[in-house]
């Protein structure tokens, strides 16, 4: 009986390892490449403008389309490419917790700065204004080139226009007084501060249209096929599944596109 249990545990361990390695595969599909290019442009424009007001990029799409995966990958590449010295954080990615208001927004940024840098940023101490100024100073000290705020809709649980404008004013202040441009990502609700704040809207630049691929568009079908071609090839190369590329042949891709709803990002 003990041998049977051990074999079962071994199989579960192998299965868990294969699932983790499969989930870690990143395919640089067109949406990811476009987003990386736009973020690099956002950074470059800010560098050329110097101390002038920075731009902001709203990046919204339905849940499950791969926003977070794309952004984390872009941040990892930016931080690797810039050969940051000790204490520098060229790209900071933070995910907001479900809490209302600009205080929770600045606290989450400070918590992430603390986690990444190892320096105490004291997110628990101070009122909204103090935390906002502290956020700006720590971003400057980290020589941050881009701040990415994910799950932005979480600070908008209140339905009041006043709350939406207040959150928008916080982002606008960071663009004016802070050291770097900002990307805010989330579901469509993350656009509310832009709709409620004309000044913030004027600082917004276009983003990637992260939409599901459609079966009736030839280019989308080609993208879908290339995505899974690279995905299955990587699975084979990593030893996850020796026959993975055989899935590219036959009638699999069409039902796979239908089952996935054309979503390839997550």
mmCIF file of N, CA and C in Angstrom, residues 77-211:
data_model
loop_
_atom_site.group_PDB
_atom_site.id
_atom_site.type_symbol
_atom_site.label_atom_id
_atom_site.label_comp_id
_atom_site.label_asym_id
_atom_site.label_seq_id
_atom_site.Cartn_x
_atom_site.Cartn_y
_atom_site.Cartn_z
ATOM 1 N N UNK A 77 11.787 42.094 -19.147
ATOM 2 C CA UNK A 77 12.725 42.411 -20.228
ATOM 3 C C UNK A 77 13.350 43.783 -20.042
ATOM 4 N N UNK A 78 12.550 44.760 -19.648
ATOM 5 C CA UNK A 78 13.073 46.113 -19.442
ATOM 6 C C UNK A 78 14.108 46.134 -18.324
ATOM 7 N N UNK A 79 13.825 45.461 -17.240
ATOM 8 C CA UNK A 79 14.768 45.446 -16.125
ATOM 9 C C UNK A 79 16.046 44.693 -16.478
ATOM 10 N N UNK A 80 15.918 43.665 -17.309
ATOM 11 C CA UNK A 80 17.107 42.910 -17.725
ATOM 12 C C UNK A 80 17.928 43.706 -18.734
ATOM 13 N N UNK A 81 17.237 44.388 -19.657
ATOM 14 C CA UNK A 81 17.929 45.119 -20.726
ATOM 15 C C UNK A 81 18.696 46.329 -20.222
ATOM 16 N N UNK A 82 18.218 46.961 -19.165
ATOM 17 C CA UNK A 82 18.800 48.236 -18.731
ATOM 18 C C UNK A 82 19.980 48.055 -17.778
ATOM 19 N N UNK A 83 20.326 46.836 -17.437
ATOM 20 C CA UNK A 83 21.494 46.576 -16.586
ATOM 21 C C UNK A 83 21.502 47.497 -15.361
ATOM 22 N N UNK A 84 20.405 47.472 -14.615
ATOM 23 C CA UNK A 84 20.241 48.371 -13.478
ATOM 24 C C UNK A 84 21.299 48.116 -12.406
ATOM 25 N N UNK A 85 21.812 49.208 -11.848
ATOM 26 C CA UNK A 85 22.744 49.098 -10.728
ATOM 27 C C UNK A 85 21.946 48.860 -9.449
ATOM 28 N N UNK A 86 22.650 48.585 -8.378
ATOM 29 C CA UNK A 86 22.002 48.293 -7.103
ATOM 30 C C UNK A 86 21.110 49.458 -6.673
ATOM 31 N N UNK A 87 19.871 49.146 -6.358
ATOM 32 C CA UNK A 87 18.936 50.180 -5.929
ATOM 33 C C UNK A 87 18.081 50.745 -7.038
ATOM 34 N N UNK A 88 18.446 50.489 -8.293
ATOM 35 C CA UNK A 88 17.651 50.986 -9.419
ATOM 36 C C UNK A 88 16.544 50.006 -9.775
ATOM 37 N N UNK A 89 15.380 50.557 -10.106
ATOM 38 C CA UNK A 89 14.254 49.744 -10.563
ATOM 39 C C UNK A 89 13.718 50.400 -11.834
ATOM 40 N N UNK A 90 14.273 50.086 -13.001
ATOM 41 C CA UNK A 90 13.838 50.733 -14.242
ATOM 42 C C UNK A 90 12.341 50.599 -14.505
ATOM 43 N N UNK A 91 11.789 49.427 -14.232
ATOM 44 C CA UNK A 91 10.354 49.204 -14.457
ATOM 45 C C UNK A 91 9.754 48.580 -13.206
ATOM 46 N N UNK A 92 8.726 49.230 -12.676
ATOM 47 C CA UNK A 92 8.062 48.714 -11.472
ATOM 48 C C UNK A 92 6.647 48.285 -11.824
ATOM 49 N N UNK A 93 6.335 47.029 -11.509
ATOM 50 C CA UNK A 93 4.997 46.475 -11.744
ATOM 51 C C UNK A 93 4.331 46.234 -10.395
ATOM 52 N N UNK A 94 3.153 46.805 -10.205
ATOM 53 C CA UNK A 94 2.429 46.576 -8.956
ATOM 54 C C UNK A 94 0.980 46.218 -9.246
ATOM 55 N N UNK A 95 0.449 45.282 -8.482
ATOM 56 C CA UNK A 95 -0.949 44.874 -8.610
ATOM 57 C C UNK A 95 -1.728 45.430 -7.425
ATOM 58 N N UNK A 96 -2.799 46.132 -7.705
ATOM 59 C CA UNK A 96 -3.562 46.761 -6.637
ATOM 60 C C UNK A 96 -4.468 45.759 -5.930
ATOM 61 N N UNK A 97 -4.628 45.971 -4.636
ATOM 62 C CA UNK A 97 -5.543 45.159 -3.845
ATOM 63 C C UNK A 97 -6.944 45.763 -3.909
ATOM 64 N N UNK A 98 -7.983 44.960 -3.640
ATOM 65 C CA UNK A 98 -9.359 45.486 -3.707
ATOM 66 C C UNK A 98 -9.659 46.431 -2.534
ATOM 67 N N UNK A 99 -9.260 47.679 -2.656
ATOM 68 C CA UNK A 99 -9.522 48.689 -1.630
ATOM 69 C C UNK A 99 -9.781 50.023 -2.317
ATOM 70 N N UNK A 100 -10.681 50.800 -1.762
ATOM 71 C CA UNK A 100 -11.116 52.031 -2.416
ATOM 72 C C UNK A 100 -10.166 53.187 -2.110
ATOM 73 N N UNK A 101 -9.832 53.967 -3.142
ATOM 74 C CA UNK A 101 -9.223 55.263 -2.925
ATOM 75 C C UNK A 101 -7.748 55.385 -3.217
ATOM 76 N N UNK A 102 -7.309 56.658 -3.236
ATOM 77 C CA UNK A 102 -5.938 56.956 -3.616
ATOM 78 C C UNK A 102 -4.935 56.572 -2.537
ATOM 79 N N UNK A 103 -5.373 56.476 -1.265
ATOM 80 C CA UNK A 103 -4.440 56.061 -0.219
ATOM 81 C C UNK A 103 -4.004 54.625 -0.440
ATOM 82 N N UNK A 104 -4.958 53.749 -0.737
ATOM 83 C CA UNK A 104 -4.612 52.349 -0.990
ATOM 84 C C UNK A 104 -3.753 52.222 -2.244
ATOM 85 N N UNK A 105 -3.980 53.108 -3.218
ATOM 86 C CA UNK A 105 -3.173 53.115 -4.445
ATOM 87 C C UNK A 105 -1.706 53.377 -4.119
ATOM 88 N N UNK A 106 -1.426 54.431 -3.361
ATOM 89 C CA UNK A 106 -0.039 54.747 -3.026
ATOM 90 C C UNK A 106 0.564 53.703 -2.090
ATOM 91 N N UNK A 107 -0.236 53.150 -1.197
ATOM 92 C CA UNK A 107 0.276 52.116 -0.295
ATOM 93 C C UNK A 107 0.738 50.886 -1.069
ATOM 94 N N UNK A 108 -0.062 50.465 -2.057
ATOM 95 C CA UNK A 108 0.316 49.287 -2.841
ATOM 96 C C UNK A 108 1.603 49.532 -3.624
ATOM 97 N N UNK A 109 1.788 50.742 -4.143
ATOM 98 C CA UNK A 109 3.029 51.062 -4.857
ATOM 99 C C UNK A 109 4.209 51.018 -3.896
ATOM 100 N N UNK A 110 4.034 51.576 -2.698
ATOM 101 C CA UNK A 110 5.112 51.583 -1.709
ATOM 102 C C UNK A 110 5.433 50.172 -1.220
ATOM 103 N N UNK A 111 4.410 49.338 -1.039
ATOM 104 C CA UNK A 111 4.646 47.948 -0.644
ATOM 105 C C UNK A 111 5.497 47.228 -1.700
ATOM 106 N N UNK A 112 5.178 47.449 -2.981
ATOM 107 C CA UNK A 112 5.931 46.791 -4.044
ATOM 108 C C UNK A 112 7.357 47.335 -4.130
ATOM 109 N N UNK A 113 7.523 48.642 -3.967
ATOM 110 C CA UNK A 113 8.876 49.220 -3.927
ATOM 111 C C UNK A 113 9.682 48.610 -2.790
ATOM 112 N N UNK A 114 9.043 48.409 -1.664
ATOM 113 C CA UNK A 114 9.718 47.802 -0.514
ATOM 114 C C UNK A 114 10.113 46.361 -0.807
ATOM 115 N N UNK A 115 9.195 45.621 -1.430
ATOM 116 C CA UNK A 115 9.473 44.215 -1.737
ATOM 117 C C UNK A 115 10.618 44.075 -2.733
ATOM 118 N N UNK A 116 10.602 44.897 -3.776
ATOM 119 C CA UNK A 116 11.608 44.784 -4.837
ATOM 120 C C UNK A 116 12.965 45.317 -4.395
ATOM 121 N N UNK A 117 12.964 46.445 -3.687
ATOM 122 C CA UNK A 117 14.229 47.094 -3.320
ATOM 123 C C UNK A 117 14.824 46.577 -2.020
ATOM 124 N N UNK A 118 13.965 46.029 -1.161
ATOM 125 C CA UNK A 118 14.452 45.602 0.147
ATOM 126 C C UNK A 118 14.580 46.752 1.136
ATOM 127 N N UNK A 119 14.197 47.958 0.720
ATOM 128 C CA UNK A 119 14.263 49.134 1.592
ATOM 129 C C UNK A 119 12.900 49.391 2.227
ATOM 130 N N UNK A 120 12.910 49.837 3.475
ATOM 131 C CA UNK A 120 11.657 50.171 4.147
ATOM 132 C C UNK A 120 11.064 51.436 3.537
ATOM 133 N N UNK A 121 9.830 51.338 3.040
ATOM 134 C CA UNK A 121 9.165 52.495 2.432
ATOM 135 C C UNK A 121 8.013 53.010 3.307
ATOM 136 N N UNK A 122 7.739 52.329 4.414
ATOM 137 C CA UNK A 122 6.748 52.763 5.410
ATOM 138 C C UNK A 122 5.372 53.048 4.811
ATOM 139 N N UNK A 123 4.792 52.092 4.090
ATOM 140 C CA UNK A 123 3.474 52.323 3.488
ATOM 141 C C UNK A 123 2.352 52.448 4.515
ATOM 142 N N UNK A 124 2.595 52.006 5.756
ATOM 143 C CA UNK A 124 1.541 52.053 6.770
ATOM 144 C C UNK A 124 1.453 53.408 7.452
ATOM 145 N N UNK A 125 2.463 54.248 7.288
ATOM 146 C CA UNK A 125 2.538 55.488 8.051
ATOM 147 C C UNK A 125 2.210 56.711 7.197
ATOM 148 N N UNK A 126 1.298 57.545 7.692
ATOM 149 C CA UNK A 126 1.020 58.806 7.013
ATOM 150 C C UNK A 126 -0.354 58.865 6.380
ATOM 151 N N UNK A 127 -0.798 60.101 6.129
ATOM 152 C CA UNK A 127 -2.077 60.295 5.456
ATOM 153 C C UNK A 127 -1.886 60.219 3.945
ATOM 154 N N UNK A 128 -2.960 60.487 3.205
ATOM 155 C CA UNK A 128 -2.916 60.344 1.744
ATOM 156 C C UNK A 128 -1.840 61.232 1.116
ATOM 157 N N UNK A 129 -1.753 62.466 1.557
ATOM 158 C CA UNK A 129 -0.788 63.407 0.972
ATOM 159 C C UNK A 129 0.646 62.974 1.260
ATOM 160 N N UNK A 130 0.920 62.579 2.492
ATOM 161 C CA UNK A 130 2.269 62.143 2.859
ATOM 162 C C UNK A 130 2.671 60.910 2.062
ATOM 163 N N UNK A 131 1.752 59.965 1.938
ATOM 164 C CA UNK A 131 2.047 58.737 1.191
ATOM 165 C C UNK A 131 2.294 59.032 -0.284
ATOM 166 N N UNK A 132 1.558 59.971 -0.836
ATOM 167 C CA UNK A 132 1.727 60.319 -2.244
ATOM 168 C C UNK A 132 3.107 60.932 -2.481
ATOM 169 N N UNK A 133 3.514 61.862 -1.628
ATOM 170 C CA UNK A 133 4.833 62.474 -1.753
ATOM 171 C C UNK A 133 5.942 61.442 -1.525
ATOM 172 N N UNK A 134 5.713 60.524 -0.586
ATOM 173 C CA UNK A 134 6.712 59.488 -0.328
ATOM 174 C C UNK A 134 6.845 58.560 -1.540
ATOM 175 N N UNK A 135 5.719 58.251 -2.172
ATOM 176 C CA UNK A 135 5.748 57.424 -3.381
ATOM 177 C C UNK A 135 6.602 58.080 -4.457
ATOM 178 N N UNK A 136 6.378 59.362 -4.670
ATOM 179 C CA UNK A 136 7.166 60.083 -5.668
ATOM 180 C C UNK A 136 8.654 60.033 -5.354
ATOM 181 N N UNK A 137 9.023 60.262 -4.098
ATOM 182 C CA UNK A 137 10.438 60.306 -3.729
ATOM 183 C C UNK A 137 11.109 58.945 -3.888
ATOM 184 N N UNK A 138 10.418 57.873 -3.508
ATOM 185 C CA UNK A 138 11.020 56.550 -3.640
ATOM 186 C C UNK A 138 11.119 56.122 -5.108
ATOM 187 N N UNK A 139 10.153 56.534 -5.924
ATOM 188 C CA UNK A 139 10.255 56.251 -7.362
ATOM 189 C C UNK A 139 11.463 56.982 -7.958
ATOM 190 N N UNK A 140 11.692 58.217 -7.510
ATOM 191 C CA UNK A 140 12.861 58.962 -7.979
ATOM 192 C C UNK A 140 14.154 58.308 -7.528
ATOM 193 N N UNK A 141 14.212 57.918 -6.278
ATOM 194 C CA UNK A 141 15.427 57.282 -5.762
ATOM 195 C C UNK A 141 15.731 55.980 -6.500
ATOM 196 N N UNK A 142 14.678 55.278 -6.898
ATOM 197 C CA UNK A 142 14.851 54.024 -7.637
ATOM 198 C C UNK A 142 15.131 54.265 -9.118
ATOM 199 N N UNK A 143 15.137 55.540 -9.533
ATOM 200 C CA UNK A 143 15.338 55.908 -10.935
ATOM 201 C C UNK A 143 14.387 55.129 -11.836
ATOM 202 N N UNK A 144 13.146 55.081 -11.409
ATOM 203 C CA UNK A 144 12.119 54.328 -12.134
ATOM 204 C C UNK A 144 11.798 55.014 -13.461
ATOM 205 N N UNK A 145 11.796 54.245 -14.544
ATOM 206 C CA UNK A 145 11.516 54.763 -15.874
ATOM 207 C C UNK A 145 10.073 54.535 -16.309
ATOM 208 N N UNK A 146 9.409 53.563 -15.698
ATOM 209 C CA UNK A 146 8.028 53.282 -16.038
ATOM 210 C C UNK A 146 7.357 52.638 -14.822
ATOM 211 N N UNK A 147 6.178 53.135 -14.477
ATOM 212 C CA UNK A 147 5.382 52.567 -13.390
ATOM 213 C C UNK A 147 4.158 51.913 -14.007
ATOM 214 N N UNK A 148 3.975 50.622 -13.724
ATOM 215 C CA UNK A 148 2.837 49.888 -14.264
ATOM 216 C C UNK A 148 1.926 49.486 -13.104
ATOM 217 N N UNK A 149 0.683 49.941 -13.174
ATOM 218 C CA UNK A 149 -0.298 49.665 -12.128
ATOM 219 C C UNK A 149 -1.359 48.739 -12.697
ATOM 220 N N UNK A 150 -1.379 47.497 -12.223
ATOM 221 C CA UNK A 150 -2.327 46.501 -12.727
ATOM 222 C C UNK A 150 -3.530 46.383 -11.786
ATOM 223 N N UNK A 151 -4.611 45.830 -12.310
ATOM 224 C CA UNK A 151 -5.876 45.700 -11.580
ATOM 225 C C UNK A 151 -6.341 47.068 -11.071
ATOM 226 N N UNK A 152 -6.226 48.065 -11.930
ATOM 227 C CA UNK A 152 -6.528 49.441 -11.555
ATOM 228 C C UNK A 152 -7.987 49.621 -11.135
ATOM 229 N N UNK A 153 -8.861 48.741 -11.643
ATOM 230 C CA UNK A 153 -10.275 48.868 -11.295
ATOM 231 C C UNK A 153 -10.528 48.627 -9.812
ATOM 232 N N UNK A 154 -9.558 48.028 -9.103
ATOM 233 C CA UNK A 154 -9.766 47.715 -7.694
ATOM 234 C C UNK A 154 -9.901 48.955 -6.809
ATOM 235 N N UNK A 155 -9.342 50.086 -7.237
ATOM 236 C CA UNK A 155 -9.484 51.306 -6.424
ATOM 237 C C UNK A 155 -10.746 52.070 -6.797
ATOM 238 N N UNK A 156 -11.567 51.474 -7.654
ATOM 239 C CA UNK A 156 -12.768 52.160 -8.130
ATOM 240 C C UNK A 156 -14.033 51.415 -7.723
ATOM 241 N N UNK A 157 -13.972 50.736 -6.570
ATOM 242 C CA UNK A 157 -15.144 49.992 -6.117
ATOM 243 C C UNK A 157 -16.299 50.926 -5.782
ATOM 244 N N UNK A 158 -15.975 52.157 -5.465
ATOM 245 C CA UNK A 158 -17.014 53.170 -5.263
ATOM 246 C C UNK A 158 -17.523 53.637 -6.624
ATOM 247 N N UNK A 159 -18.822 53.838 -6.716
ATOM 248 C CA UNK A 159 -19.419 54.242 -7.992
ATOM 249 C C UNK A 159 -19.502 55.759 -8.156
ATOM 250 N N UNK A 160 -19.062 56.533 -7.169
ATOM 251 C CA UNK A 160 -19.237 57.977 -7.231
ATOM 252 C C UNK A 160 -18.252 58.612 -8.202
ATOM 253 N N UNK A 161 -18.738 59.631 -8.918
ATOM 254 C CA UNK A 161 -17.880 60.363 -9.844
ATOM 255 C C UNK A 161 -16.763 61.079 -9.093
ATOM 256 N N UNK A 162 -17.049 61.518 -7.865
ATOM 257 C CA UNK A 162 -16.041 62.196 -7.059
ATOM 258 C C UNK A 162 -14.850 61.284 -6.790
ATOM 259 N N UNK A 163 -15.149 60.003 -6.471
ATOM 260 C CA UNK A 163 -14.078 59.042 -6.200
ATOM 261 C C UNK A 163 -13.255 58.769 -7.460
ATOM 262 N N UNK A 164 -13.931 58.621 -8.577
ATOM 263 C CA UNK A 164 -13.230 58.359 -9.832
ATOM 264 C C UNK A 164 -12.312 59.525 -10.194
ATOM 265 N N UNK A 165 -12.802 60.743 -10.017
ATOM 266 C CA UNK A 165 -11.992 61.917 -10.320
ATOM 267 C C UNK A 165 -10.813 62.027 -9.367
ATOM 268 N N UNK A 166 -11.023 61.669 -8.086
ATOM 269 C CA UNK A 166 -9.948 61.744 -7.100
ATOM 270 C C UNK A 166 -8.812 60.782 -7.446
ATOM 271 N N UNK A 167 -9.168 59.581 -7.862
ATOM 272 C CA UNK A 167 -8.147 58.615 -8.280
ATOM 273 C C UNK A 167 -7.437 59.118 -9.529
ATOM 274 N N UNK A 168 -8.211 59.683 -10.461
ATOM 275 C CA UNK A 168 -7.612 60.257 -11.663
ATOM 276 C C UNK A 168 -6.668 61.397 -11.333
ATOM 277 N N UNK A 169 -7.031 62.228 -10.345
ATOM 278 C CA UNK A 169 -6.164 63.334 -9.932
ATOM 279 C C UNK A 169 -4.845 62.817 -9.363
ATOM 280 N N UNK A 170 -4.894 61.681 -8.669
ATOM 281 C CA UNK A 170 -3.665 61.099 -8.118
ATOM 282 C C UNK A 170 -2.715 60.674 -9.238
ATOM 283 N N UNK A 171 -3.258 60.000 -10.260
ATOM 284 C CA UNK A 171 -2.428 59.591 -11.391
ATOM 285 C C UNK A 171 -1.891 60.830 -12.117
ATOM 286 N N UNK A 172 -2.756 61.826 -12.296
ATOM 287 C CA UNK A 172 -2.323 63.060 -12.962
ATOM 288 C C UNK A 172 -1.180 63.718 -12.189
ATOM 289 N N UNK A 173 -1.275 63.756 -10.866
ATOM 290 C CA UNK A 173 -0.225 64.354 -10.029
ATOM 291 C C UNK A 173 1.102 63.605 -10.199
ATOM 292 N N UNK A 174 1.027 62.281 -10.252
ATOM 293 C CA UNK A 174 2.241 61.484 -10.450
ATOM 294 C C UNK A 174 2.875 61.774 -11.813
ATOM 295 N N UNK A 175 2.035 62.023 -12.808
ATOM 296 C CA UNK A 175 2.554 62.334 -14.143
ATOM 297 C C UNK A 175 3.226 63.700 -14.169
ATOM 298 N N UNK A 176 2.689 64.633 -13.407
ATOM 299 C CA UNK A 176 3.240 65.987 -13.379
ATOM 300 C C UNK A 176 4.471 66.060 -12.474
ATOM 301 N N UNK A 177 4.366 65.488 -11.274
ATOM 302 C CA UNK A 177 5.411 65.628 -10.264
ATOM 303 C C UNK A 177 6.362 64.433 -10.187
ATOM 304 N N UNK A 178 5.936 63.292 -10.683
ATOM 305 C CA UNK A 178 6.738 62.080 -10.557
ATOM 306 C C UNK A 178 7.815 61.971 -11.614
ATOM 307 N N UNK A 179 8.643 60.930 -11.519
ATOM 308 C CA UNK A 179 9.792 60.800 -12.405
ATOM 309 C C UNK A 179 9.544 60.023 -13.689
ATOM 310 N N UNK A 180 8.345 59.431 -13.857
ATOM 311 C CA UNK A 180 8.185 58.509 -14.984
ATOM 312 C C UNK A 180 6.749 58.449 -15.488
ATOM 313 N N UNK A 181 6.565 57.994 -16.717
ATOM 314 C CA UNK A 181 5.208 57.750 -17.233
ATOM 315 C C UNK A 181 4.569 56.569 -16.514
ATOM 316 N N UNK A 182 3.258 56.427 -16.706
ATOM 317 C CA UNK A 182 2.496 55.403 -15.986
ATOM 318 C C UNK A 182 1.626 54.613 -16.957
ATOM 319 N N UNK A 183 1.571 53.300 -16.758
ATOM 320 C CA UNK A 183 0.611 52.441 -17.456
ATOM 321 C C UNK A 183 -0.397 51.960 -16.420
ATOM 322 N N UNK A 184 -1.684 52.162 -16.683
ATOM 323 C CA UNK A 184 -2.715 51.629 -15.795
ATOM 324 C C UNK A 184 -3.482 50.558 -16.563
ATOM 325 N N UNK A 185 -3.594 49.390 -15.958
ATOM 326 C CA UNK A 185 -4.205 48.252 -16.649
ATOM 327 C C UNK A 185 -5.344 47.680 -15.820
ATOM 328 N N UNK A 186 -6.303 47.114 -16.508
ATOM 329 C CA UNK A 186 -7.417 46.481 -15.817
ATOM 330 C C UNK A 186 -8.555 46.192 -16.762
ATOM 331 N N UNK A 187 -9.709 45.917 -16.202
ATOM 332 C CA UNK A 187 -10.911 45.725 -17.006
ATOM 333 C C UNK A 187 -11.388 47.082 -17.494
ATOM 334 N N UNK A 188 -12.483 47.094 -18.233
ATOM 335 C CA UNK A 188 -12.955 48.355 -18.811
ATOM 336 C C UNK A 188 -13.235 49.408 -17.749
ATOM 337 N N UNK A 189 -13.560 48.982 -16.517
ATOM 338 C CA UNK A 189 -13.805 49.943 -15.439
ATOM 339 C C UNK A 189 -12.580 50.795 -15.143
ATOM 340 N N UNK A 190 -11.404 50.302 -15.500
ATOM 341 C CA UNK A 190 -10.178 51.060 -15.257
ATOM 342 C C UNK A 190 -10.117 52.329 -16.091
ATOM 343 N N UNK A 191 -10.997 52.439 -17.083
ATOM 344 C CA UNK A 191 -11.053 53.661 -17.900
ATOM 345 C C UNK A 191 -11.847 54.784 -17.238
ATOM 346 N N UNK A 192 -12.575 54.462 -16.163
ATOM 347 C CA UNK A 192 -13.463 55.444 -15.551
ATOM 348 C C UNK A 192 -12.758 56.730 -15.106
ATOM 349 N N UNK A 193 -11.573 56.664 -14.471
ATOM 350 C CA UNK A 193 -10.914 57.919 -14.083
ATOM 351 C C UNK A 193 -10.570 58.805 -15.273
ATOM 352 N N UNK A 194 -10.328 58.204 -16.433
ATOM 353 C CA UNK A 194 -10.034 58.988 -17.641
ATOM 354 C C UNK A 194 -11.300 59.653 -18.150
ATOM 355 N N UNK A 195 -12.409 58.928 -18.110
ATOM 356 C CA UNK A 195 -13.679 59.487 -18.556
ATOM 357 C C UNK A 195 -14.142 60.619 -17.637
ATOM 358 N N UNK A 196 -13.781 60.514 -16.350
ATOM 359 C CA UNK A 196 -14.226 61.502 -15.373
ATOM 360 C C UNK A 196 -13.262 62.667 -15.217
ATOM 361 N N UNK A 197 -12.106 62.584 -15.857
ATOM 362 C CA UNK A 197 -11.072 63.598 -15.644
ATOM 363 C C UNK A 197 -10.476 64.001 -16.994
ATOM 364 N N UNK A 198 -10.944 65.123 -17.518
ATOM 365 C CA UNK A 198 -10.505 65.564 -18.837
ATOM 366 C C UNK A 198 -9.018 65.827 -18.917
ATOM 367 N N UNK A 199 -8.426 66.359 -17.833
ATOM 368 C CA UNK A 199 -6.995 66.645 -17.834
ATOM 369 C C UNK A 199 -6.179 65.362 -17.934
ATOM 370 N N UNK A 200 -6.629 64.322 -17.238
ATOM 371 C CA UNK A 200 -5.935 63.036 -17.328
ATOM 372 C C UNK A 200 -6.095 62.441 -18.720
ATOM 373 N N UNK A 201 -7.282 62.558 -19.291
ATOM 374 C CA UNK A 201 -7.536 62.037 -20.632
ATOM 375 C C UNK A 201 -6.595 62.649 -21.657
ATOM 376 N N UNK A 202 -6.307 63.947 -21.500
ATOM 377 C CA UNK A 202 -5.426 64.616 -22.458
ATOM 378 C C UNK A 202 -3.983 64.122 -22.362
ATOM 379 N N UNK A 203 -3.652 63.453 -21.283
ATOM 380 C CA UNK A 203 -2.297 62.898 -21.124
ATOM 381 C C UNK A 203 -2.237 61.419 -21.512
ATOM 382 N N UNK A 204 -3.367 60.878 -21.951
ATOM 383 C CA UNK A 204 -3.435 59.454 -22.295
ATOM 384 C C UNK A 204 -2.982 59.218 -23.730
ATOM 385 N N UNK A 205 -2.210 58.155 -23.924
ATOM 386 C CA UNK A 205 -1.770 57.751 -25.256
ATOM 387 C C UNK A 205 -2.418 56.420 -25.610
ATOM 388 N N UNK A 206 -2.460 56.116 -26.887
ATOM 389 C CA UNK A 206 -3.136 54.898 -27.341
ATOM 390 C C UNK A 206 -2.386 53.654 -26.888
ATOM 391 N N UNK A 207 -3.149 52.603 -26.675
ATOM 392 C CA UNK A 207 -2.578 51.345 -26.205
ATOM 393 C C UNK A 207 -2.816 50.239 -27.224
ATOM 394 N N UNK A 208 -2.593 49.019 -26.813
ATOM 395 C CA UNK A 208 -2.817 47.853 -27.666
ATOM 396 C C UNK A 208 -4.257 47.391 -27.504
ATOM 397 N N UNK A 209 -4.893 47.086 -28.605
ATOM 398 C CA UNK A 209 -6.252 46.557 -28.574
ATOM 399 C C UNK A 209 -6.169 45.051 -28.331
ATOM 400 N N UNK A 210 -6.157 44.685 -27.067
ATOM 401 C CA UNK A 210 -5.975 43.279 -26.698
ATOM 402 C C UNK A 210 -7.330 42.575 -26.772
ATOM 403 N N UNK A 211 -7.671 42.138 -27.941
ATOM 404 C CA UNK A 211 -8.980 41.536 -28.178
ATOM 405 C C UNK A 211 -8.830 40.060 -28.515
#
